[in-house]
PDB file of C-alpha atoms in Angstrom:
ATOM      1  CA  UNK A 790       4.213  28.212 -20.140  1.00 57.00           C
ATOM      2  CA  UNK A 791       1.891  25.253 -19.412  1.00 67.00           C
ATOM      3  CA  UNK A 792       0.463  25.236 -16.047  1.00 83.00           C
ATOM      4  CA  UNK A 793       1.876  22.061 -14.194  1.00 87.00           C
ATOM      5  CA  UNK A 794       5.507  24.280 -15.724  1.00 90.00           C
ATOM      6  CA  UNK A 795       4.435  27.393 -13.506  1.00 90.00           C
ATOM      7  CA  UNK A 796       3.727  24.869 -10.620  1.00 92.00           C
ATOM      8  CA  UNK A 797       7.132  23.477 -10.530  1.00 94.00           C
ATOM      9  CA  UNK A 798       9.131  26.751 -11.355  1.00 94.00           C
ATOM     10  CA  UNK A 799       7.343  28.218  -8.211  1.00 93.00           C
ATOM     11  CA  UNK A 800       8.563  24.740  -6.121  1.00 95.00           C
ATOM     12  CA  UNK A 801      11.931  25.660  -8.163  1.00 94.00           C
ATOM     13  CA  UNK A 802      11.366  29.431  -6.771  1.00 94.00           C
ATOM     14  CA  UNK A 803      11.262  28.831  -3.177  1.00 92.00           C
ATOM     15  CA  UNK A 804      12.989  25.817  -2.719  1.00 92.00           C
ATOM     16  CA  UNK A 805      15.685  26.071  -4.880  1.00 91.00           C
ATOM     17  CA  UNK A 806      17.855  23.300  -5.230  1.00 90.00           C
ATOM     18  CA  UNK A 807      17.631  20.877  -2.255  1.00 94.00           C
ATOM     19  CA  UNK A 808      16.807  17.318  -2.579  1.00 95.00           C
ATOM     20  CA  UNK A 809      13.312  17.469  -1.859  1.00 96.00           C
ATOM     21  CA  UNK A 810      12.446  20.404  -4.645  1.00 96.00           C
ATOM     22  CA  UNK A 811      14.150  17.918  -7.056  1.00 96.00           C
ATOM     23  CA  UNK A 812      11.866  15.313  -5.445  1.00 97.00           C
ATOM     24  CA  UNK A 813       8.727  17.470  -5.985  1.00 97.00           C
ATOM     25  CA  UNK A 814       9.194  17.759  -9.287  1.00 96.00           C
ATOM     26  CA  UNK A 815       9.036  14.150  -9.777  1.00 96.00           C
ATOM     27  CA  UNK A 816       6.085  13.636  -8.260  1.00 97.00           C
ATOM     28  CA  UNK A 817       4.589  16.640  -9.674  1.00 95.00           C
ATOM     29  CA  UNK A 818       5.508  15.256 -13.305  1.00 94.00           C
ATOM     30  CA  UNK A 819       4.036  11.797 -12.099  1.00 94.00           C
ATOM     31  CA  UNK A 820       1.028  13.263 -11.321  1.00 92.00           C
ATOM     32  CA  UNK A 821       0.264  15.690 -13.720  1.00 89.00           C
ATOM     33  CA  UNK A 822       1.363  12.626 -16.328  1.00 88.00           C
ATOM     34  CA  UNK A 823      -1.751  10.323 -15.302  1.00 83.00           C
ATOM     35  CA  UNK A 824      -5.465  10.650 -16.600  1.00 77.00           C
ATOM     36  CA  UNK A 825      -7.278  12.517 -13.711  1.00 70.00           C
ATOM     37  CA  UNK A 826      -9.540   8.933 -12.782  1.00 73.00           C
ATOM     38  CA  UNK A 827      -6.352   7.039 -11.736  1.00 76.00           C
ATOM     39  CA  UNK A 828      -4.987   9.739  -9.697  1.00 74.00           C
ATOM     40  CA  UNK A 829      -7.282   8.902  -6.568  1.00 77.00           C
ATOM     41  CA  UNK A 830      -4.848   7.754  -3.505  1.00 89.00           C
ATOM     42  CA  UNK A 831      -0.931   8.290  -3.508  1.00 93.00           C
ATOM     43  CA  UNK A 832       0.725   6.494  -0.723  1.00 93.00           C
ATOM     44  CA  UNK A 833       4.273   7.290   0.484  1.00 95.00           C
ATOM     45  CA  UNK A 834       4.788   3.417  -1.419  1.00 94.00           C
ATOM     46  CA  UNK A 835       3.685   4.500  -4.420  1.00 93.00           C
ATOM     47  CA  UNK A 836       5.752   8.085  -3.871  1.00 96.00           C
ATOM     48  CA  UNK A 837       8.389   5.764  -2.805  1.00 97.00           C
ATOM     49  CA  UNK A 838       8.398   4.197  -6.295  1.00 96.00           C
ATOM     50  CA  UNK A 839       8.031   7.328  -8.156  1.00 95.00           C
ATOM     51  CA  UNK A 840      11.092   8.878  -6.820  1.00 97.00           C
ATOM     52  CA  UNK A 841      13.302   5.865  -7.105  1.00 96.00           C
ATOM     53  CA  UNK A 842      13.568   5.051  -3.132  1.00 97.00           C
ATOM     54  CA  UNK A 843      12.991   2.135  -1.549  1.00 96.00           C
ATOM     55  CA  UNK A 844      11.442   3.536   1.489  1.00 96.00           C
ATOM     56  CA  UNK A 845      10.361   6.902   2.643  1.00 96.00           C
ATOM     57  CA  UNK A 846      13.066   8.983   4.005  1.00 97.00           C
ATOM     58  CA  UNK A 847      14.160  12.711   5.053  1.00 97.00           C
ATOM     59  CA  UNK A 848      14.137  14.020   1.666  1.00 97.00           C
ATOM     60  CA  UNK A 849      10.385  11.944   0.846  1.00 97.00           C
ATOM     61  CA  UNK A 850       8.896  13.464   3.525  1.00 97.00           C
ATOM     62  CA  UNK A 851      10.374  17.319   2.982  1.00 97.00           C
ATOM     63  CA  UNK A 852       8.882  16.840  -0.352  1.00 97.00           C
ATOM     64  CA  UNK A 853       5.641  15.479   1.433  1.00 97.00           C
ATOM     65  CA  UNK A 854       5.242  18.588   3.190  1.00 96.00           C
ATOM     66  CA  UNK A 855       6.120  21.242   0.851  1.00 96.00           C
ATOM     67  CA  UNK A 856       3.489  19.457  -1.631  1.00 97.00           C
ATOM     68  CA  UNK A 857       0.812  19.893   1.160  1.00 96.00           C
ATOM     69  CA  UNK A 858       2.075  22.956   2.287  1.00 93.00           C
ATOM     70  CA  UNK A 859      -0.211  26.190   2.068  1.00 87.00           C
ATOM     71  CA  UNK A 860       2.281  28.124  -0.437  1.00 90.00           C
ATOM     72  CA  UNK A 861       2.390  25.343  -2.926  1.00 93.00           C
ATOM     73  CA  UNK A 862      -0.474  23.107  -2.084  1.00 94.00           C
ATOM     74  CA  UNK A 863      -0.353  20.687  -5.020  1.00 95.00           C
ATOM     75  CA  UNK A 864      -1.260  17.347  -2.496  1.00 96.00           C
ATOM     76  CA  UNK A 865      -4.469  17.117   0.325  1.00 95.00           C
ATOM     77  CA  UNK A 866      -3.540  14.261   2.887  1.00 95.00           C
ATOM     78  CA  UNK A 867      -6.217  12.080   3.877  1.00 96.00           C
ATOM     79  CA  UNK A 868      -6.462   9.359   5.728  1.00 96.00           C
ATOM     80  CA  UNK A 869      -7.112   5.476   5.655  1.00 95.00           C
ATOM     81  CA  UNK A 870      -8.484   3.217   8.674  1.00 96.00           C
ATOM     82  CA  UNK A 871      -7.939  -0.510   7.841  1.00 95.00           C
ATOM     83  CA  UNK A 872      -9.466  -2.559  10.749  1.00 94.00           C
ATOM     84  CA  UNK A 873      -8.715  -6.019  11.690  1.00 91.00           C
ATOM     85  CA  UNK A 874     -10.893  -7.010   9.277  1.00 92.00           C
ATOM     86  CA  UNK A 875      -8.951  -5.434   6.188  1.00 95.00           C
ATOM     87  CA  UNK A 876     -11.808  -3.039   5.526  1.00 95.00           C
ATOM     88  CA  UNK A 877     -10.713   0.547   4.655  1.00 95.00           C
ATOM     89  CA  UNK A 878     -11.910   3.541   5.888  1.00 96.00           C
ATOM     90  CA  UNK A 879     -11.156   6.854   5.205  1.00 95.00           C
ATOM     91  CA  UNK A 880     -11.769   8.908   7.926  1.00 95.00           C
ATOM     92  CA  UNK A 881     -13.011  12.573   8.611  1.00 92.00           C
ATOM     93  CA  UNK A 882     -10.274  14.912   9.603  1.00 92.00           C
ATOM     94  CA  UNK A 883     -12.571  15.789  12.798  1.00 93.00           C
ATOM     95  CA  UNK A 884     -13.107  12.476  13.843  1.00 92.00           C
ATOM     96  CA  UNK A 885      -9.180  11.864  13.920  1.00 93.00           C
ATOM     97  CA  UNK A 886      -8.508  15.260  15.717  1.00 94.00           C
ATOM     98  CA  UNK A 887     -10.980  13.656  18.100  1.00 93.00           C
ATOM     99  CA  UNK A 888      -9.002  10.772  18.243  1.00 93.00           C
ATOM    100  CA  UNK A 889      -5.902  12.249  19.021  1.00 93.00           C
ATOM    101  CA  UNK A 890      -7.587  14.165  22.130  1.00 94.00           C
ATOM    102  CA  UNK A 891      -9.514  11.279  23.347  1.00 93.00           C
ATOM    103  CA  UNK A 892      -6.886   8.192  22.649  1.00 92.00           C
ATOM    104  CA  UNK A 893      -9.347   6.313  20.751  1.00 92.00           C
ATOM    105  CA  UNK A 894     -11.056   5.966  17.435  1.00 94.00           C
ATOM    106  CA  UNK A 895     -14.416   5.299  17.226  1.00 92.00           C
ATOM    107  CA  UNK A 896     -14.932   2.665  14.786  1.00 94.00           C
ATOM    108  CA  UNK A 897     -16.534   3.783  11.680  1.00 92.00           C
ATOM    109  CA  UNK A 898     -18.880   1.137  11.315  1.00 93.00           C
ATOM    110  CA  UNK A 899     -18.904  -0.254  14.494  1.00 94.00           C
ATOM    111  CA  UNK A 900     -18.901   1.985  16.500  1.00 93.00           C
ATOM    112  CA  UNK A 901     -16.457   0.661  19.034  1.00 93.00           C
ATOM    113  CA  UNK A 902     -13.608   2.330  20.754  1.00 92.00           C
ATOM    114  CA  UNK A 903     -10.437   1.626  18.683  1.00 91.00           C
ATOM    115  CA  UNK A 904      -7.579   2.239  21.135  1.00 83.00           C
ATOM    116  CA  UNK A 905      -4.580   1.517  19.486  1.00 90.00           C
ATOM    117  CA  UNK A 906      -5.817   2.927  16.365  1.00 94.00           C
ATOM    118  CA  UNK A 907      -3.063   4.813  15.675  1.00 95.00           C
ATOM    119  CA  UNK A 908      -1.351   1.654  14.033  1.00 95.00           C
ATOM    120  CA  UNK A 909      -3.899   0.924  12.038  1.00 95.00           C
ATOM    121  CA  UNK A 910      -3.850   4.507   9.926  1.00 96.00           C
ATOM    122  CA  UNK A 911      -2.373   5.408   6.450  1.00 94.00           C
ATOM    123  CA  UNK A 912      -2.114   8.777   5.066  1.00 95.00           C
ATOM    124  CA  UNK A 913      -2.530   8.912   1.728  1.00 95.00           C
ATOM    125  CA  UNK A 914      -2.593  11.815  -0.500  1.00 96.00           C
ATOM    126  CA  UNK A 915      -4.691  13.280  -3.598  1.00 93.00           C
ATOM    127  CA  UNK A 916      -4.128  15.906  -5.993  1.00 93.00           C
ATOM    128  CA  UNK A 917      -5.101  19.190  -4.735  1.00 93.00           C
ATOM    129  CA  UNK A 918      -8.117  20.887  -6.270  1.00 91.00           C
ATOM    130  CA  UNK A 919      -5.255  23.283  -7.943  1.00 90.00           C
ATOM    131  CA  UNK A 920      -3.498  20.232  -9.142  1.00 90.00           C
ATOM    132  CA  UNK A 921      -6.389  18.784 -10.572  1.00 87.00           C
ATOM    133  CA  UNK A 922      -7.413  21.866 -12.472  1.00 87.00           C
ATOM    134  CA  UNK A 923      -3.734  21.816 -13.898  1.00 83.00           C
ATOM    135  CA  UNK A 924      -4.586  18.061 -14.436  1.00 78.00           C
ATOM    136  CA  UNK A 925      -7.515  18.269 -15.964  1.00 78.00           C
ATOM    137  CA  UNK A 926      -6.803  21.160 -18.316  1.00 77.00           C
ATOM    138  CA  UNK A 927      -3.469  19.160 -19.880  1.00 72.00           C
ATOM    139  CA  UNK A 928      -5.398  16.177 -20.495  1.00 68.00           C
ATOM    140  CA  UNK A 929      -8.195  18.055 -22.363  1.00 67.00           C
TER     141      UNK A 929
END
C-alpha cells in the first residue's frame, strides 16, 4: 500500500466516517497530488476550494484540526502578518505566544507595537515533515 494510502486509512481508522474524515481525505489527496515546490502555504481559501465549500465551516475546521493534530499530523500551521502596508510576514510561534500575553505584536520590521494585530493574522498551513516524505517519495 502506497504511503499517502496508509495515511488516509489511519484518518479512515480513527475517524471513521464523519464529515470531516471524508474532508481529510480530500485534502490529503490534494496535497499528496502536487509536486512538493508548489505545496508551500495552504490557506483555509485554498482548503475551501479543494473541498468544494465556499467558506470555511464546522466540518473545514474539524478536518483542520485532525490534520494538525499530534496522532495524524499531516499539516504544521503557521502564521502570516500582513501590515498596513500589504507586506507579509510570517511570524515565529514565540513571538505570537508573546503576543497573545502582552496584547501586542511587535512589528517585525519595525519594530512597533501592533495592537490590534490580531486582525491582521492568517494561518496558513504546510505539509508536515511526514507528509512531505510521503510527498516526496510518490513523486520520485
Amino acid at each position: 500500500m502506497p504511503p499517502v494510502d496508509d495515511l488516509k486509512s489511519e484518518v479512515a481508522r480513527i475517524w471513521g466516517a464523519a464529515p470531516a474524515a471524508k474532508l481529510c481525505l480530500k485534502i490529503i489527496d490534494f496535497v499528496a497530488s502536487l509536486p512538493a515546490e508548489q505545496v508551500r502555504m495552504l490557506t483555509f481559501s485554498n482548503l475551501c476550494r479543494v473541498v468544494g465549500k465556499r467558506a470555511p465551516d464546522g466540518d473545514l475546521l474539524t478536518a483542520v484540526t485532525i490534520l494538525v493534530s499530534s496522532k495524524i499530523h499531516a499539516l504544521d500551521t503557521h502564521t502570516l502578518f500582513i501590515d498596513d502596508n500589504q507586506a507579509e510576514h510570517e511570524i515565529d510561534p514565540e513571538d505570537l505566544r508573546d503576543a497573545k500575553l502582552s496584547g501586542t505584536l511587535v512589528h517585525p520590521v519595525s519594530g512597533e507595537l501592533v495592537s490590534n494585530y490580531e486582525a491582521h493574522l492568517v494561518p496558513f498551513f504546510v505539509p508536515s515533515p511526514k507528509l512531505r516524505g510521503i510527498v516526496d517519495a510518490q513523486h520520485d
